mmCIF file of C-alpha atoms and ligand atoms in Angstrom:
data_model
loop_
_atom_site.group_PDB
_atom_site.id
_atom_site.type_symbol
_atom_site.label_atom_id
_atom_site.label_comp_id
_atom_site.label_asym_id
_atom_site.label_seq_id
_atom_site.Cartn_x
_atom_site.Cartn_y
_atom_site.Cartn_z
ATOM 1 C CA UNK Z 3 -54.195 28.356 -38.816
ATOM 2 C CA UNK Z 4 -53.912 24.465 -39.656
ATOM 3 C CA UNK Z 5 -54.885 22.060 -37.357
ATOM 4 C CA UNK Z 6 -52.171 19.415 -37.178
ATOM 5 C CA UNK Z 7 -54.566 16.220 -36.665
ATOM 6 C CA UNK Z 8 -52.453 13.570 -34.147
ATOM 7 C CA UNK Z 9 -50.961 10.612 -35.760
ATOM 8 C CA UNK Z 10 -51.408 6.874 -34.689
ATOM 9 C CA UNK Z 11 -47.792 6.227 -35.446
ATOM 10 C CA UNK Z 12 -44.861 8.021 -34.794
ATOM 11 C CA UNK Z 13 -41.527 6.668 -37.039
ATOM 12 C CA UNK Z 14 -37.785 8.567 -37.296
ATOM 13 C CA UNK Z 15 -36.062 5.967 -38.217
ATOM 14 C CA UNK Z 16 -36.920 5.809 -42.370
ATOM 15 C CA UNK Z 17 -39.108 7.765 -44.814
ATOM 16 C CA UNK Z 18 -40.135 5.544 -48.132
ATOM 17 C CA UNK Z 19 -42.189 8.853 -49.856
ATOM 18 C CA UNK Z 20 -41.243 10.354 -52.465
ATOM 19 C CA UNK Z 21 -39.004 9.441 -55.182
ATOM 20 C CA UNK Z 22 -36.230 7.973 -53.061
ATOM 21 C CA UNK Z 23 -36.194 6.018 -50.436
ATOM 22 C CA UNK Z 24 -34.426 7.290 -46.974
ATOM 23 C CA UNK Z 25 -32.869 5.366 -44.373
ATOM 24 C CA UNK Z 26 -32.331 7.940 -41.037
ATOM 25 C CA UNK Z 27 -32.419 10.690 -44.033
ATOM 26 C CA UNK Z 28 -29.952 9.009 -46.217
ATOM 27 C CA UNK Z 29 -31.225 8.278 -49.762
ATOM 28 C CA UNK Z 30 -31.033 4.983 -51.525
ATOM 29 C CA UNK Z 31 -28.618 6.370 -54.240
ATOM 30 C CA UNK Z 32 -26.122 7.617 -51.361
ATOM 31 C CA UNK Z 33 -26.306 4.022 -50.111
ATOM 32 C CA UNK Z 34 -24.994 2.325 -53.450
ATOM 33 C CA UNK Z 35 -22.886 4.787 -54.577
ATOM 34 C CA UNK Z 36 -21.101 6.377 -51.443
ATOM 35 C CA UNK Z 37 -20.448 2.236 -51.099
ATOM 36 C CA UNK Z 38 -21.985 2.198 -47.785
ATOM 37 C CA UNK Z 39 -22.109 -2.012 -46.385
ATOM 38 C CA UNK Z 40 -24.926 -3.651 -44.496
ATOM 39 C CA UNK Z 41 -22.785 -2.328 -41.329
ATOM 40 C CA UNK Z 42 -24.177 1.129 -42.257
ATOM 41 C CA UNK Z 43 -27.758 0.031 -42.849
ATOM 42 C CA UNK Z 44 -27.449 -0.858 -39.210
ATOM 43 C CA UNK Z 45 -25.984 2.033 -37.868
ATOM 44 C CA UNK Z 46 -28.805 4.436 -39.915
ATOM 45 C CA UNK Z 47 -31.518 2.080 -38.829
ATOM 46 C CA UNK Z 48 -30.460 1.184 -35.267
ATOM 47 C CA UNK Z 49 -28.765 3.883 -34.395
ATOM 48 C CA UNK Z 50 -29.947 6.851 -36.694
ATOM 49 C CA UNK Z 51 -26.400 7.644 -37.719
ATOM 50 C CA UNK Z 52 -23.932 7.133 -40.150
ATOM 51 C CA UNK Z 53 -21.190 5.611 -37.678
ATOM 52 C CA UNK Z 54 -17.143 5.712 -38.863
ATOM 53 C CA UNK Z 55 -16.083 3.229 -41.062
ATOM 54 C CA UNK Z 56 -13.930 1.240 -38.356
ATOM 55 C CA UNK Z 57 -17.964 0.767 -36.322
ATOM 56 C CA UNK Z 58 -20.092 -0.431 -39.356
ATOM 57 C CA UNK Z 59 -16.945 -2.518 -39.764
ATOM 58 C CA UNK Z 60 -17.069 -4.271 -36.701
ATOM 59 C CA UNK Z 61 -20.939 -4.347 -37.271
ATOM 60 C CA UNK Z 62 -20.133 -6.184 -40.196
ATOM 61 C CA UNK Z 63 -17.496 -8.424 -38.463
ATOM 62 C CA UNK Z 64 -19.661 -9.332 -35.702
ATOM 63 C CA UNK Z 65 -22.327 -10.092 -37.964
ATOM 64 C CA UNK Z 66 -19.967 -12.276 -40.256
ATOM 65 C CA UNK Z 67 -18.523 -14.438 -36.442
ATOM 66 C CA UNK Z 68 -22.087 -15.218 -35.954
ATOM 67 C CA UNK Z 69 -23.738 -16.220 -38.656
ATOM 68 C CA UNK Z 70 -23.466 -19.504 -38.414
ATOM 69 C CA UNK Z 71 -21.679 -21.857 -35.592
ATOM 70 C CA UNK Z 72 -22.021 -25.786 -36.929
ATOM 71 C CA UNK Z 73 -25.709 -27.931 -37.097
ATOM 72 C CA UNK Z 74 -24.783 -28.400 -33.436
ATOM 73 C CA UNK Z 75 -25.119 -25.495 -31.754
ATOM 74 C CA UNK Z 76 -28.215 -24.918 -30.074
ATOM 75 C CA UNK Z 77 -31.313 -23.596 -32.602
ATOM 76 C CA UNK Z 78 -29.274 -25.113 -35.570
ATOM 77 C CA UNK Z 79 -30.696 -27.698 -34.046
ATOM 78 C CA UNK Z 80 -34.471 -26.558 -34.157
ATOM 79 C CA UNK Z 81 -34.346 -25.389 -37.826
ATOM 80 C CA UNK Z 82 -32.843 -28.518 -39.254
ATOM 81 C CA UNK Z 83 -35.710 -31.042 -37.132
ATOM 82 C CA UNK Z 84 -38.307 -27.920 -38.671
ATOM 83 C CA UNK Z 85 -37.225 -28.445 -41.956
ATOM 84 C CA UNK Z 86 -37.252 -32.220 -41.680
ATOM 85 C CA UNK Z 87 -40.692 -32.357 -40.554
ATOM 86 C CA UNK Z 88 -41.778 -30.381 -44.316
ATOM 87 C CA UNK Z 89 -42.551 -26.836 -42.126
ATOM 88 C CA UNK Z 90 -41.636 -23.702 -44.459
ATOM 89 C CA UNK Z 91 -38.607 -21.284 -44.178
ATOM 90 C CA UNK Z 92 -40.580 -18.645 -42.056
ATOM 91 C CA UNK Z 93 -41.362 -21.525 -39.702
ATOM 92 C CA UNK Z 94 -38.190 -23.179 -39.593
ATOM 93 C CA UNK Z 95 -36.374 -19.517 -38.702
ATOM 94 C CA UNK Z 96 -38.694 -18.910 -36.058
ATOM 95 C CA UNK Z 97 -38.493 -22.002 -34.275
ATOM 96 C CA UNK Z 98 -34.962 -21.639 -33.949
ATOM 97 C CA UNK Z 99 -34.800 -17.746 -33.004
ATOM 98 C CA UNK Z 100 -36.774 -19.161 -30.033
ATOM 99 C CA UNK Z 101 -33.913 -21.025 -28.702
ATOM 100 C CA UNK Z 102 -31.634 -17.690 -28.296
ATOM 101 C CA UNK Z 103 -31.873 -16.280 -24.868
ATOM 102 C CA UNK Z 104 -29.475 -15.885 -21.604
ATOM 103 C CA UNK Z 105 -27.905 -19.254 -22.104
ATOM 104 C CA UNK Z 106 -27.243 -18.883 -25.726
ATOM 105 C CA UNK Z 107 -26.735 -15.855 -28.032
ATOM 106 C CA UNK Z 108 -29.092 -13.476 -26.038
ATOM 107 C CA UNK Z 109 -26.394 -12.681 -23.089
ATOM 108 C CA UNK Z 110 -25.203 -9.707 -25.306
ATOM 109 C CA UNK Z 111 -27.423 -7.046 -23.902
ATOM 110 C CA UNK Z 112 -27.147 -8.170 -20.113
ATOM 111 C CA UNK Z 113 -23.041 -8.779 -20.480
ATOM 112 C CA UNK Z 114 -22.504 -5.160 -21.541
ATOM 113 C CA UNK Z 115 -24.994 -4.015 -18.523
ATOM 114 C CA UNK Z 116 -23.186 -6.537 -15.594
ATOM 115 C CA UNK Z 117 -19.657 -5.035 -17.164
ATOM 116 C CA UNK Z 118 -20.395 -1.555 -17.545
ATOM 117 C CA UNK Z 119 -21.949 -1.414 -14.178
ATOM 118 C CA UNK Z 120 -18.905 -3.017 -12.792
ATOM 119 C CA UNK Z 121 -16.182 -0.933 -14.660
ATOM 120 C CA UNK Z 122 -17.888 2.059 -14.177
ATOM 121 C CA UNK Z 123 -17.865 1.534 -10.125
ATOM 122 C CA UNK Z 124 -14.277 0.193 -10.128
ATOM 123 C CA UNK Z 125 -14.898 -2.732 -8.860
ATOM 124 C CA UNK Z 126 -11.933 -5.383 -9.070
ATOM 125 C CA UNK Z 127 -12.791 -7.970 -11.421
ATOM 126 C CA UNK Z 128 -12.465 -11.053 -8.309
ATOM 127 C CA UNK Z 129 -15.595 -8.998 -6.519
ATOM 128 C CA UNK Z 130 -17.128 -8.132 -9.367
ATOM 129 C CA UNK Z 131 -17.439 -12.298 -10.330
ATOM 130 C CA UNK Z 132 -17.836 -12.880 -6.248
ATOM 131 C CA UNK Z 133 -20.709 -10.485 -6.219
ATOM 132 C CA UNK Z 134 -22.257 -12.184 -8.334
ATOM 133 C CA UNK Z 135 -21.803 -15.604 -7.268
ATOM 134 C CA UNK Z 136 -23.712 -14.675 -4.160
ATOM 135 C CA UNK Z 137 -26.620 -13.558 -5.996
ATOM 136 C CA UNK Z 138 -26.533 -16.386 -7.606
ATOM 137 C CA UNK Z 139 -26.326 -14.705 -11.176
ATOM 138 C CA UNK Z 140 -24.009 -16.575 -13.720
ATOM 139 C CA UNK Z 141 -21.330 -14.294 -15.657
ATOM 140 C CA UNK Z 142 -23.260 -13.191 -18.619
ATOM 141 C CA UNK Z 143 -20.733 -13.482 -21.493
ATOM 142 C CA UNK Z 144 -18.234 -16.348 -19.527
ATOM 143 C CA UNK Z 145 -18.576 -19.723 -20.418
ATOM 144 C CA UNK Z 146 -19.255 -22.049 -23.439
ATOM 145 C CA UNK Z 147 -19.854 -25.337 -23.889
ATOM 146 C CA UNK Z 148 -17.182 -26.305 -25.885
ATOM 147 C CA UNK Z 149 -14.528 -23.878 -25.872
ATOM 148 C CA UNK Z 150 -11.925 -24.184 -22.911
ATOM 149 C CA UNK Z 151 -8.825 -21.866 -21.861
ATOM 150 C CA UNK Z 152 -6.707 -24.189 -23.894
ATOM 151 C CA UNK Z 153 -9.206 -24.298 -26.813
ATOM 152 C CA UNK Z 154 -10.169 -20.800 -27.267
ATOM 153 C CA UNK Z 155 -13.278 -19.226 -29.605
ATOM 154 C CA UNK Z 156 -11.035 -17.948 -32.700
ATOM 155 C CA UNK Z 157 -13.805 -15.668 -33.462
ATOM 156 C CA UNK Z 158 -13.429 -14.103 -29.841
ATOM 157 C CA UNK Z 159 -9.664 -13.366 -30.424
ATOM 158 C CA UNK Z 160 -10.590 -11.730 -34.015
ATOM 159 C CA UNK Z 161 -12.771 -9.507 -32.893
ATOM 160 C CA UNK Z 162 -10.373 -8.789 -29.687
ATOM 161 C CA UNK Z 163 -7.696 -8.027 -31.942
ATOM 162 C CA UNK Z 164 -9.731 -6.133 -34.892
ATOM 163 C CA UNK Z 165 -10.616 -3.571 -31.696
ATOM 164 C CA UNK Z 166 -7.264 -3.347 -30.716
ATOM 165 C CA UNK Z 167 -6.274 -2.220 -33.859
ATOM 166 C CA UNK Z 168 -8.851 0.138 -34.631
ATOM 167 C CA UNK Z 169 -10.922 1.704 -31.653
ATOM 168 C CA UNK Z 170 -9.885 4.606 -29.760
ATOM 169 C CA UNK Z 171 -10.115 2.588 -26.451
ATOM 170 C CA UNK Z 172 -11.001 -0.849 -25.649
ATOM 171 C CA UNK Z 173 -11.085 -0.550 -21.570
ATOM 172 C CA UNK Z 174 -14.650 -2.308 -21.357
ATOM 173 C CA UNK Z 175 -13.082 -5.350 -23.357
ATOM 174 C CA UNK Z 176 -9.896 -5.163 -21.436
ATOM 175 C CA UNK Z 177 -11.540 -5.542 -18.255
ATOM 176 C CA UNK Z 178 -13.761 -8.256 -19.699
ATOM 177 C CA UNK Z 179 -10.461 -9.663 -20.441
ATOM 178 C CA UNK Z 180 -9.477 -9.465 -16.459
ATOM 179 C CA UNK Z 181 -13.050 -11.351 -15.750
ATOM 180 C CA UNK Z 182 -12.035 -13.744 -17.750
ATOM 181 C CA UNK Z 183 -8.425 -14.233 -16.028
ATOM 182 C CA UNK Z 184 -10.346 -14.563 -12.958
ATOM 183 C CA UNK Z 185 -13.083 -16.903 -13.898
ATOM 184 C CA UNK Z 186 -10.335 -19.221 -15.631
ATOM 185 C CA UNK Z 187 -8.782 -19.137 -12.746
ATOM 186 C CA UNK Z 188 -11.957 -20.946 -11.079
ATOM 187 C CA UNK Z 189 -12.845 -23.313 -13.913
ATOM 188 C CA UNK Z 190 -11.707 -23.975 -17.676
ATOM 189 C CA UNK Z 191 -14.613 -23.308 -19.246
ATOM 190 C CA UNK Z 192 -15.398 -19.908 -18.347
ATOM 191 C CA UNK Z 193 -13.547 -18.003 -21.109
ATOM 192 C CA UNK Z 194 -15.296 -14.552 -22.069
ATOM 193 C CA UNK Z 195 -17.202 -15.981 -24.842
ATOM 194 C CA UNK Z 196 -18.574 -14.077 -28.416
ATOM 195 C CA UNK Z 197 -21.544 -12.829 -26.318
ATOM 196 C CA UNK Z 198 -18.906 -11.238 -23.847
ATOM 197 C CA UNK Z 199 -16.811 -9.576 -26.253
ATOM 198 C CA UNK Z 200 -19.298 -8.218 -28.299
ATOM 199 C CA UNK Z 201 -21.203 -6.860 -25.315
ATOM 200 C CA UNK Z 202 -18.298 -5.086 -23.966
ATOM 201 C CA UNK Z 203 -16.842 -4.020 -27.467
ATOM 202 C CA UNK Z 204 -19.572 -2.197 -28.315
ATOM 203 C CA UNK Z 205 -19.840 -0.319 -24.891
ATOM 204 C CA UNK Z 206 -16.416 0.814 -26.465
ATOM 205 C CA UNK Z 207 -17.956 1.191 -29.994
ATOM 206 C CA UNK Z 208 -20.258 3.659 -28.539
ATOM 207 C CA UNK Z 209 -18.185 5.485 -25.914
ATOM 208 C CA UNK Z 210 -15.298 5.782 -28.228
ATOM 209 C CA UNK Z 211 -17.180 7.624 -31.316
ATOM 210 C CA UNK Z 212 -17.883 10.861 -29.047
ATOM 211 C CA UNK Z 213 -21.260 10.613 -30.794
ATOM 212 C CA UNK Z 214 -23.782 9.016 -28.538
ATOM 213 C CA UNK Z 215 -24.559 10.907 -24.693
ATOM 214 C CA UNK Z 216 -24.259 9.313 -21.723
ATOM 215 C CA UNK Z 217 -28.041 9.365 -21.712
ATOM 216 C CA UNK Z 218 -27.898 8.097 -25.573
ATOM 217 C CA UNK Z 219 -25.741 5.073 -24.383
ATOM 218 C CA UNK Z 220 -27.025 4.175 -20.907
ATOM 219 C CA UNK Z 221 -30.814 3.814 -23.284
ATOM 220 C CA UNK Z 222 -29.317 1.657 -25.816
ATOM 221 C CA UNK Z 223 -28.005 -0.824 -22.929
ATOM 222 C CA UNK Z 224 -31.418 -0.515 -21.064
ATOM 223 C CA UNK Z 225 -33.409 -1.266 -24.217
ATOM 224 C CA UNK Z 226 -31.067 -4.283 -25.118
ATOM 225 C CA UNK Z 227 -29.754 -3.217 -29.053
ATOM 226 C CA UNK Z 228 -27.012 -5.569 -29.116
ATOM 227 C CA UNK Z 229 -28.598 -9.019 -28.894
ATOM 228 C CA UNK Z 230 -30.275 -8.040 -32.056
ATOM 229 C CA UNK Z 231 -26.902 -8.681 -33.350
ATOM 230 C CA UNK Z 232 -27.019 -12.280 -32.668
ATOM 231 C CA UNK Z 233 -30.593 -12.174 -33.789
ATOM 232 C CA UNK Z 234 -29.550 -10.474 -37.303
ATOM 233 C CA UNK Z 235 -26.374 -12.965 -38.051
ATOM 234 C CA UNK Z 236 -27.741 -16.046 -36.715
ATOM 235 C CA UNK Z 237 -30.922 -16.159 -39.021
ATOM 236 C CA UNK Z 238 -28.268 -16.237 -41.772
ATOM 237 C CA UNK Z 239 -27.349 -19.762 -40.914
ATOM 238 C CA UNK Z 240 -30.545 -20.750 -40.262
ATOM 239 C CA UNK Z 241 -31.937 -19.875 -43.284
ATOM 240 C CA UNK Z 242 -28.548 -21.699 -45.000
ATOM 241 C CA UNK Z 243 -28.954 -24.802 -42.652
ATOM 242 C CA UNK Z 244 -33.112 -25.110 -43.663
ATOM 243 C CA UNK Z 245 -32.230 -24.768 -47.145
ATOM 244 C CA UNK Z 246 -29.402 -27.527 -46.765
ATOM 245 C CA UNK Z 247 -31.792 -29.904 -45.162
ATOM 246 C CA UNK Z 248 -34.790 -29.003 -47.982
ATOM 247 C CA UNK Z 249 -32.027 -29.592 -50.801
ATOM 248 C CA UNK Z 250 -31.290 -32.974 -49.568
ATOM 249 C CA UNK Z 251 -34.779 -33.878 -48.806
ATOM 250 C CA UNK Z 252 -33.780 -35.092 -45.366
ATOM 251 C CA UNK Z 253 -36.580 -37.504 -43.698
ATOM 252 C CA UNK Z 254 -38.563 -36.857 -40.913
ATOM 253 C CA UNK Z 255 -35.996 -36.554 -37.672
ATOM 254 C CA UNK Z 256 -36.960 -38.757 -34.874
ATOM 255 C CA UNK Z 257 -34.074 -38.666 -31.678
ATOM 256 C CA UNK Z 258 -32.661 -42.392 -31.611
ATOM 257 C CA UNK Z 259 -34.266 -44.780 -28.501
ATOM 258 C CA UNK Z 260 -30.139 -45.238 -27.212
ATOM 259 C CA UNK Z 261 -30.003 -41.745 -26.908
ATOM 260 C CA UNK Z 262 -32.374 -41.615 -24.332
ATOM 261 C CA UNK Z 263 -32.319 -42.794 -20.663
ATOM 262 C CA UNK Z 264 -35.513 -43.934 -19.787
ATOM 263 C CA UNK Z 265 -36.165 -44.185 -16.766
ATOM 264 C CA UNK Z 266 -39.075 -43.829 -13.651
HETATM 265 N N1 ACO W 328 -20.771 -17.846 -14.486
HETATM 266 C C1 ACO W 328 -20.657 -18.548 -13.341
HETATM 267 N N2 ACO W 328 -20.682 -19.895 -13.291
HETATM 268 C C2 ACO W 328 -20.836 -20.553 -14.447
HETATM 269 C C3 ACO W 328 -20.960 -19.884 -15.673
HETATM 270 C C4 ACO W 328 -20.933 -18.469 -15.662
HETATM 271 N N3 ACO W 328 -21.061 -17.760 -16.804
HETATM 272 N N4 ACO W 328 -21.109 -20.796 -16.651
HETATM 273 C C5 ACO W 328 -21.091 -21.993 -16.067
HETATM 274 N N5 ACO W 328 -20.919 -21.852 -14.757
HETATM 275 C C6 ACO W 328 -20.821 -22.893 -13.759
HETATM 276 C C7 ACO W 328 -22.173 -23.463 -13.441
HETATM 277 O O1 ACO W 328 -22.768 -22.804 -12.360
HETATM 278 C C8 ACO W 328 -21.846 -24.876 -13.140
HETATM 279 O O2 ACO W 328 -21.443 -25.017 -11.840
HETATM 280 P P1 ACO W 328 -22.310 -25.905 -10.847
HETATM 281 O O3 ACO W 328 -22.540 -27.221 -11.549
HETATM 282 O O4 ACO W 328 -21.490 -25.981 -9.633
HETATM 283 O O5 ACO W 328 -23.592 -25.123 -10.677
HETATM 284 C C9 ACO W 328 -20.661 -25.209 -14.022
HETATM 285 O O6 ACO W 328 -20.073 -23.969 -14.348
HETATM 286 C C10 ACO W 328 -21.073 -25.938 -15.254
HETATM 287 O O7 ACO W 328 -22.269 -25.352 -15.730
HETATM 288 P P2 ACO W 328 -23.012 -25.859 -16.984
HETATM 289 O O8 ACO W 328 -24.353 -25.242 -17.059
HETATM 290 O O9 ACO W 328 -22.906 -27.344 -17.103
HETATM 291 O O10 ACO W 328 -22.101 -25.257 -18.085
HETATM 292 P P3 ACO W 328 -22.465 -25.237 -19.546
HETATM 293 O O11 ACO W 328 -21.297 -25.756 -20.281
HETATM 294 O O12 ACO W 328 -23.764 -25.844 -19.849
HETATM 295 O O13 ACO W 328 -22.660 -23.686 -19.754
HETATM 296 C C11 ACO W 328 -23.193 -21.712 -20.787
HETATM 297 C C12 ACO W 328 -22.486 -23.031 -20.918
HETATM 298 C C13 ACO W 328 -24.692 -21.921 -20.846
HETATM 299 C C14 ACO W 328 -22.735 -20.843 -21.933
HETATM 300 C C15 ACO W 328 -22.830 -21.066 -19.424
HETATM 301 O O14 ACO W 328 -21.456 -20.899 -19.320
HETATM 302 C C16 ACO W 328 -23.549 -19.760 -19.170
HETATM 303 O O15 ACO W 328 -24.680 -19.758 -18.724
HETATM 304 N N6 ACO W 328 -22.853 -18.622 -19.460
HETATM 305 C C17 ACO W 328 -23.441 -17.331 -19.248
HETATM 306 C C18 ACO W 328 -24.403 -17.002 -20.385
HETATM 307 C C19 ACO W 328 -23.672 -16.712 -21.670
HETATM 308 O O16 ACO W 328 -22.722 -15.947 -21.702
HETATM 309 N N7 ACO W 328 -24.157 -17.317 -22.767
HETATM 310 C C20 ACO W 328 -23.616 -17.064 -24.102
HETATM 311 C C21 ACO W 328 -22.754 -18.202 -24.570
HETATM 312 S S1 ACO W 328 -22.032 -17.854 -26.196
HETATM 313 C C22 ACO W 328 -23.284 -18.124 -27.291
HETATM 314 O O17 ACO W 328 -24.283 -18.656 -26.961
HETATM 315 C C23 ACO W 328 -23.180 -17.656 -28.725
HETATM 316 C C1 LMR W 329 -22.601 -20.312 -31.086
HETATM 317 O O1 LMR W 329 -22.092 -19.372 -31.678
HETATM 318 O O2 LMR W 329 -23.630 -20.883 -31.467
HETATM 319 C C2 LMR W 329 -21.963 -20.802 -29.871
HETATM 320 O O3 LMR W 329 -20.841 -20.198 -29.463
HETATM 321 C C3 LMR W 329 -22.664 -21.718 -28.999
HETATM 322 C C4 LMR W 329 -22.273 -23.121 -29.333
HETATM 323 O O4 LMR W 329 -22.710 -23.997 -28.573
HETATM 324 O O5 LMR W 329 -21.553 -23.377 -30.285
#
């Protein structure tokens, strides 16, 4: 019989041979004229499935509430000094996808872990925050740097209430919502912030389908998916902000002297 000769790579995620292209098994021509979004492009590539509307949706949402948050937010930052010093677009992007991490944009994946360990143990929102102020872990997914109780992140309550209206349950969100009470409670600027809710919402995005295992879901968290989201939007501005600094032909940045102590 044949001899099936081991391959060097192993792929399942899309197939470009023959005469039509297939993401997850879906062909190009289903894509444009089935009117599937970028949202589904995400759920075929990411998660090998053609998700319900109301998930590529919120894909698409959360995509759209981060692609961009002002020139001062940190990495906007990066790309516009990049540009400034005459660097390309690829450099430019890069040096500001550098910046996102556990302080900023990259506190997706490790919200939805710190949550869905918590929920999933019961454990009351007060010792859930305690317990982690005595191993000296911050929140993931509290806080912002701007944004108080009395100044809240618009694009937080949108996606709050887009969920509300449209997932089968929201219970990792809600009790994200109770963190939040509790760590208000403490200081002003711990509000659950966009990393929070979209870590949590999509611990309901993927509970509430019925289409991922436990095992499916647990991997997805472990692996870290979701701060790919941040990843995906964010280069959106980036690549907007470089542009914007290349069209004006911006000078060189150099930080102002009175903007700096110096001191021994
Ligand atoms: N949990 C517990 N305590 C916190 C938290 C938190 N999430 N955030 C701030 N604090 C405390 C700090 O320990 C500090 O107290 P201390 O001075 O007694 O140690 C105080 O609040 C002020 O801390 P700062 O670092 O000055 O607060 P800052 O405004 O710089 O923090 C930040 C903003 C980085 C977002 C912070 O709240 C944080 O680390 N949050 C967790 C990570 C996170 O969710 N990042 C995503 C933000 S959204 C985005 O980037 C798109
Ligand atoms: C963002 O989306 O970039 C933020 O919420 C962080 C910030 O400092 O604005």
């Amino acid at each position: 019989g044949k001899v099936r000769v081991p391959t060097h790579i192993i792929s399942t995620i899309s197939d470009e041979r023959g005469v039509e292209q297939r993401y997850a098994g879906v062909p190009m021509s289903t894509l444009v004229e089935q009117g599937y979004g970028v949202g589904d492009v995400v759920s075929l590539l990411w998660f090998k499935r053609t998700l319900p509307r109301y998930c590529s949706r919120f894909i698409e949402i959360c995509i759209m509430m981060c692609a961009d948050h002002g020139p001062c937010a940190s990495g906007a930052h990066n790309s516009i000094v990049t540009a400034r010093a005459g660097k390309d677009l690829i450099s430019c992007l890069v040096s500001r996808l550098l910046t996102i991490g556990p302080r900023f944009g990259g506190a997706i994946d490790d919200a939805a872990r710190y949550f869905k360990d918590a929920y999933d143990r019961g454990l009351p929102p007060s010792e859930f925050v305690e317990g982690m102020k005595i191993k000296g872990i911050r929140v993931l997914g509290m806080g912002h740097r701007v944004k108080r109780g009395d100044n809240r992140d618009k694009r937080v309550e949108l996606l709050q209430r887009y969920a509300r209206e449209n997932f089968p349950s929201v219970e990792y969100m809600e009790y994200a919502v109770q963190v939040e009470t509790y760590t208000l409670s403490k200081a002003n600027n711990l509000i659950l912030n966009i990393d929070g809710v979209i870590g949590s919402l999509f611990l309901d995005l993927l509970d509430g389908t019925g289409m991922f295992t436990k095992q499916e879901i647990d991997e997805i968290v472990e692996i870290g998916y979701l701060n790919g989201l941040f990843v995906l939007a964010r280069s959106i501005g980036l690549i907007g902000h470089t542009f914007d600094q290349k069209r004006m032909k911006q000078s060189l940045y150099r930080h102002p002297w009175e903007d700096v102590l110096y001191t021994k």
